[in-house]
PDB file of C-alpha atoms in Angstrom:
ATOM      1  CA  UNK A 157       0.000   0.000   0.000  1.00 50.00           C
ATOM      2  CA  UNK A 158       1.352   3.376  -0.945  1.00 51.00           C
ATOM      3  CA  UNK A 159       1.342   5.971   1.786  1.00 54.00           C
ATOM      4  CA  UNK A 160      -0.450   9.118   0.769  1.00 57.00           C
ATOM      5  CA  UNK A 161       1.372  12.410   0.858  1.00 55.00           C
ATOM      6  CA  UNK A 162       4.824  10.853   0.349  1.00 58.00           C
ATOM      7  CA  UNK A 163       6.888   9.691  -2.537  1.00 58.00           C
ATOM      8  CA  UNK A 164       7.429   6.266  -0.962  1.00 68.00           C
ATOM      9  CA  UNK A 165       6.925   3.368  -3.327  1.00 77.00           C
ATOM     10  CA  UNK A 166       7.655   0.590  -0.880  1.00 72.00           C
ATOM     11  CA  UNK A 167       5.251  -0.432   1.848  1.00 80.00           C
ATOM     12  CA  UNK A 168       5.940   0.554   5.440  1.00 76.00           C
ATOM     13  CA  UNK A 169       8.751  -1.531   6.905  1.00 81.00           C
ATOM     14  CA  UNK A 170      10.126  -2.599   3.538  1.00 83.00           C
ATOM     15  CA  UNK A 171      12.940  -0.056   3.624  1.00 82.00           C
ATOM     16  CA  UNK A 172      14.119  -1.360   7.004  1.00 86.00           C
ATOM     17  CA  UNK A 173      13.897  -4.932   5.717  1.00 88.00           C
ATOM     18  CA  UNK A 174      16.006  -4.054   2.673  1.00 88.00           C
ATOM     19  CA  UNK A 175      18.599  -2.249   4.828  1.00 87.00           C
ATOM     20  CA  UNK A 176      19.000  -5.371   6.950  1.00 89.00           C
ATOM     21  CA  UNK A 177      19.369  -7.635   3.915  1.00 90.00           C
ATOM     22  CA  UNK A 178      21.928  -5.292   2.328  1.00 90.00           C
ATOM     23  CA  UNK A 179      23.914  -5.245   5.571  1.00 88.00           C
ATOM     24  CA  UNK A 180      23.832  -9.048   5.672  1.00 91.00           C
ATOM     25  CA  UNK A 181      24.954  -9.209   2.053  1.00 92.00           C
ATOM     26  CA  UNK A 182      27.795  -6.788   2.800  1.00 90.00           C
ATOM     27  CA  UNK A 183      28.835  -8.946   5.742  1.00 91.00           C
ATOM     28  CA  UNK A 184      28.800 -12.038   3.573  1.00 94.00           C
ATOM     29  CA  UNK A 185      30.893 -10.288   0.904  1.00 95.00           C
ATOM     30  CA  UNK A 186      33.464  -9.179   3.509  1.00 94.00           C
ATOM     31  CA  UNK A 187      33.611 -12.697   4.957  1.00 95.00           C
ATOM     32  CA  UNK A 188      34.130 -14.213   1.481  1.00 96.00           C
ATOM     33  CA  UNK A 189      36.841 -11.607   0.742  1.00 96.00           C
ATOM     34  CA  UNK A 190      38.607 -12.611   3.963  1.00 96.00           C
ATOM     35  CA  UNK A 191      38.329 -16.270   2.999  1.00 97.00           C
ATOM     36  CA  UNK A 192      39.712 -15.553  -0.486  1.00 96.00           C
ATOM     37  CA  UNK A 193      42.648 -13.634   0.977  1.00 96.00           C
ATOM     38  CA  UNK A 194      43.309 -16.472   3.419  1.00 97.00           C
ATOM     39  CA  UNK A 195      43.254 -19.036   0.591  1.00 96.00           C
ATOM     40  CA  UNK A 196      45.619 -16.886  -1.478  1.00 95.00           C
ATOM     41  CA  UNK A 197      48.054 -16.611   1.441  1.00 95.00           C
ATOM     42  CA  UNK A 198      47.755 -20.289   2.395  1.00 94.00           C
ATOM     43  CA  UNK A 199      48.435 -21.499  -1.149  1.00 94.00           C
ATOM     44  CA  UNK A 200      51.413 -19.180  -1.703  1.00 92.00           C
ATOM     45  CA  UNK A 201      54.138 -20.749  -3.819  1.00 90.00           C
ATOM     46  CA  UNK A 202      57.430 -18.902  -4.383  1.00 88.00           C
ATOM     47  CA  UNK A 203      57.581 -20.354  -7.906  1.00 89.00           C
ATOM     48  CA  UNK A 204      54.367 -18.609  -8.973  1.00 90.00           C
ATOM     49  CA  UNK A 205      54.606 -15.583 -11.254  1.00 90.00           C
ATOM     50  CA  UNK A 206      54.636 -12.377  -9.230  1.00 88.00           C
ATOM     51  CA  UNK A 207      56.045  -8.864  -9.101  1.00 86.00           C
ATOM     52  CA  UNK A 208      59.557 -10.096  -8.342  1.00 84.00           C
ATOM     53  CA  UNK A 209      59.546 -13.490 -10.083  1.00 83.00           C
ATOM     54  CA  UNK A 210      59.017 -13.691 -13.827  1.00 85.00           C
ATOM     55  CA  UNK A 211      58.145 -17.128 -15.150  1.00 86.00           C
ATOM     56  CA  UNK A 212      55.997 -18.714 -17.811  1.00 85.00           C
ATOM     57  CA  UNK A 213      54.739 -21.356 -15.376  1.00 85.00           C
ATOM     58  CA  UNK A 214      51.067 -21.424 -14.535  1.00 90.00           C
ATOM     59  CA  UNK A 215      50.378 -20.277 -10.955  1.00 91.00           C
ATOM     60  CA  UNK A 216      49.511 -23.037  -8.499  1.00 92.00           C
ATOM     61  CA  UNK A 217      47.842 -20.548  -6.137  1.00 92.00           C
ATOM     62  CA  UNK A 218      44.208 -21.457  -5.542  1.00 94.00           C
ATOM     63  CA  UNK A 219      43.113 -18.016  -6.767  1.00 93.00           C
ATOM     64  CA  UNK A 220      45.307 -18.069  -9.862  1.00 92.00           C
ATOM     65  CA  UNK A 221      47.523 -15.183 -10.908  1.00 92.00           C
ATOM     66  CA  UNK A 222      45.698 -12.479  -8.883  1.00 93.00           C
ATOM     67  CA  UNK A 223      46.023 -14.603  -5.752  1.00 94.00           C
ATOM     68  CA  UNK A 224      49.694 -15.282  -6.455  1.00 93.00           C
ATOM     69  CA  UNK A 225      50.438 -11.587  -6.905  1.00 93.00           C
ATOM     70  CA  UNK A 226      48.492 -10.590  -3.773  1.00 94.00           C
ATOM     71  CA  UNK A 227      50.051 -13.313  -1.626  1.00 94.00           C
ATOM     72  CA  UNK A 228      53.535 -12.456  -2.865  1.00 93.00           C
ATOM     73  CA  UNK A 229      53.047  -8.755  -2.209  1.00 92.00           C
ATOM     74  CA  UNK A 230      51.665  -9.250   1.301  1.00 93.00           C
ATOM     75  CA  UNK A 231      54.024 -12.019   2.415  1.00 91.00           C
ATOM     76  CA  UNK A 232      57.155 -10.319   1.130  1.00 89.00           C
ATOM     77  CA  UNK A 233      56.095  -6.967   2.554  1.00 90.00           C
ATOM     78  CA  UNK A 234      54.804  -8.030   5.970  1.00 91.00           C
ATOM     79  CA  UNK A 235      55.398 -11.766   6.433  1.00 87.00           C
ATOM     80  CA  UNK A 236      53.100 -13.672   8.796  1.00 86.00           C
ATOM     81  CA  UNK A 237      51.315 -10.519   9.980  1.00 92.00           C
ATOM     82  CA  UNK A 238      49.630 -10.542   6.540  1.00 93.00           C
ATOM     83  CA  UNK A 239      46.947 -12.577   8.265  1.00 94.00           C
ATOM     84  CA  UNK A 240      45.833  -9.476  10.196  1.00 94.00           C
ATOM     85  CA  UNK A 241      43.710  -8.160   7.271  1.00 94.00           C
ATOM     86  CA  UNK A 242      42.137 -11.624   7.006  1.00 95.00           C
ATOM     87  CA  UNK A 243      41.092 -11.451  10.646  1.00 94.00           C
ATOM     88  CA  UNK A 244      39.823  -7.900  10.157  1.00 94.00           C
ATOM     89  CA  UNK A 245      37.696  -8.873   7.156  1.00 94.00           C
ATOM     90  CA  UNK A 246      36.311 -11.870   9.051  1.00 95.00           C
ATOM     91  CA  UNK A 247      35.451  -9.707  12.064  1.00 92.00           C
ATOM     92  CA  UNK A 248      33.785  -6.965  10.008  1.00 93.00           C
ATOM     93  CA  UNK A 249      31.865  -9.529   7.970  1.00 93.00           C
ATOM     94  CA  UNK A 250      30.720 -11.296  11.138  1.00 92.00           C
ATOM     95  CA  UNK A 251      29.539  -8.020  12.673  1.00 91.00           C
ATOM     96  CA  UNK A 252      27.575  -6.974   9.594  1.00 89.00           C
ATOM     97  CA  UNK A 253      26.105 -10.423   9.032  1.00 85.00           C
ATOM     98  CA  UNK A 254      25.081 -10.607  12.680  1.00 83.00           C
ATOM     99  CA  UNK A 255      23.379  -7.189  12.409  1.00 80.00           C
ATOM    100  CA  UNK A 256      25.700  -5.594  14.914  1.00 83.00           C
ATOM    101  CA  UNK A 257      26.459  -1.905  14.423  1.00 81.00           C
ATOM    102  CA  UNK A 258      29.765  -0.858  12.889  1.00 81.00           C
ATOM    103  CA  UNK A 259      31.038   2.045  14.971  1.00 85.00           C
ATOM    104  CA  UNK A 260      34.198   4.033  14.338  1.00 90.00           C
ATOM    105  CA  UNK A 261      35.033   2.141  11.155  1.00 87.00           C
ATOM    106  CA  UNK A 262      37.781   4.596  10.211  1.00 89.00           C
ATOM    107  CA  UNK A 263      39.448   4.159  13.579  1.00 94.00           C
ATOM    108  CA  UNK A 264      39.158   0.379  13.286  1.00 92.00           C
ATOM    109  CA  UNK A 265      40.767   0.497   9.845  1.00 93.00           C
ATOM    110  CA  UNK A 266      43.655   2.614  11.137  1.00 95.00           C
ATOM    111  CA  UNK A 267      44.103   0.228  14.078  1.00 94.00           C
ATOM    112  CA  UNK A 268      44.205  -2.684  11.628  1.00 93.00           C
ATOM    113  CA  UNK A 269      46.919  -0.979   9.585  1.00 94.00           C
ATOM    114  CA  UNK A 270      48.886  -0.098  12.724  1.00 95.00           C
ATOM    115  CA  UNK A 271      48.638  -3.699  13.952  1.00 94.00           C
ATOM    116  CA  UNK A 272      49.852  -4.943  10.564  1.00 94.00           C
ATOM    117  CA  UNK A 273      52.896  -2.677  10.573  1.00 94.00           C
ATOM    118  CA  UNK A 274      53.742  -3.149  14.265  1.00 94.00           C
ATOM    119  CA  UNK A 275      53.464  -6.917  14.035  1.00 94.00           C
ATOM    120  CA  UNK A 276      55.678  -6.899  10.945  1.00 92.00           C
ATOM    121  CA  UNK A 277      58.294  -4.905  12.872  1.00 93.00           C
ATOM    122  CA  UNK A 278      58.035  -7.296  15.832  1.00 93.00           C
ATOM    123  CA  UNK A 279      58.309 -10.384  13.622  1.00 88.00           C
ATOM    124  CA  UNK A 280      61.374  -8.913  11.911  1.00 87.00           C
ATOM    125  CA  UNK A 281      63.303  -9.556  15.127  1.00 88.00           C
ATOM    126  CA  UNK A 282      62.413 -13.253  15.038  1.00 85.00           C
ATOM    127  CA  UNK A 283      64.570 -15.437  12.767  1.00 85.00           C
ATOM    128  CA  UNK A 284      62.570 -17.099   9.995  1.00 78.00           C
ATOM    129  CA  UNK A 285      62.018 -20.855  10.061  1.00 78.00           C
ATOM    130  CA  UNK A 286      64.326 -22.891   7.806  1.00 84.00           C
ATOM    131  CA  UNK A 287      61.513 -23.776   5.386  1.00 77.00           C
ATOM    132  CA  UNK A 288      60.382 -20.144   4.942  1.00 69.00           C
ATOM    133  CA  UNK A 289      60.603 -19.236   1.233  1.00 61.00           C
TER     134      UNK A 289
END
């Protein structure tokens, strides 16, 4: 039913319903992005083509060439702390999907970046394992 005196096309309550579904979809998309980033990092192979390794071999990364490039960039820049953005995407996706409010998103993003850099600095003091590529 169209409310009189307004330009609303949707029935009462439909806008709120759509906002909730869009938030859930956004949460799902963030969770899937975190999962994709995790799979790219987990299937990293130093023999894959990347920014610092030119080869004609096909990438063995689960996400193909884009995953190989992203994993190479993150792992060679930050090392193991590259998993921090994965955790951040999972957490943000979980919050949106669970219909929890997202407060101070800019501050959370800056804290995520600071954690990434500070953990990379801290891990630089630790010697790498012998099998680390």
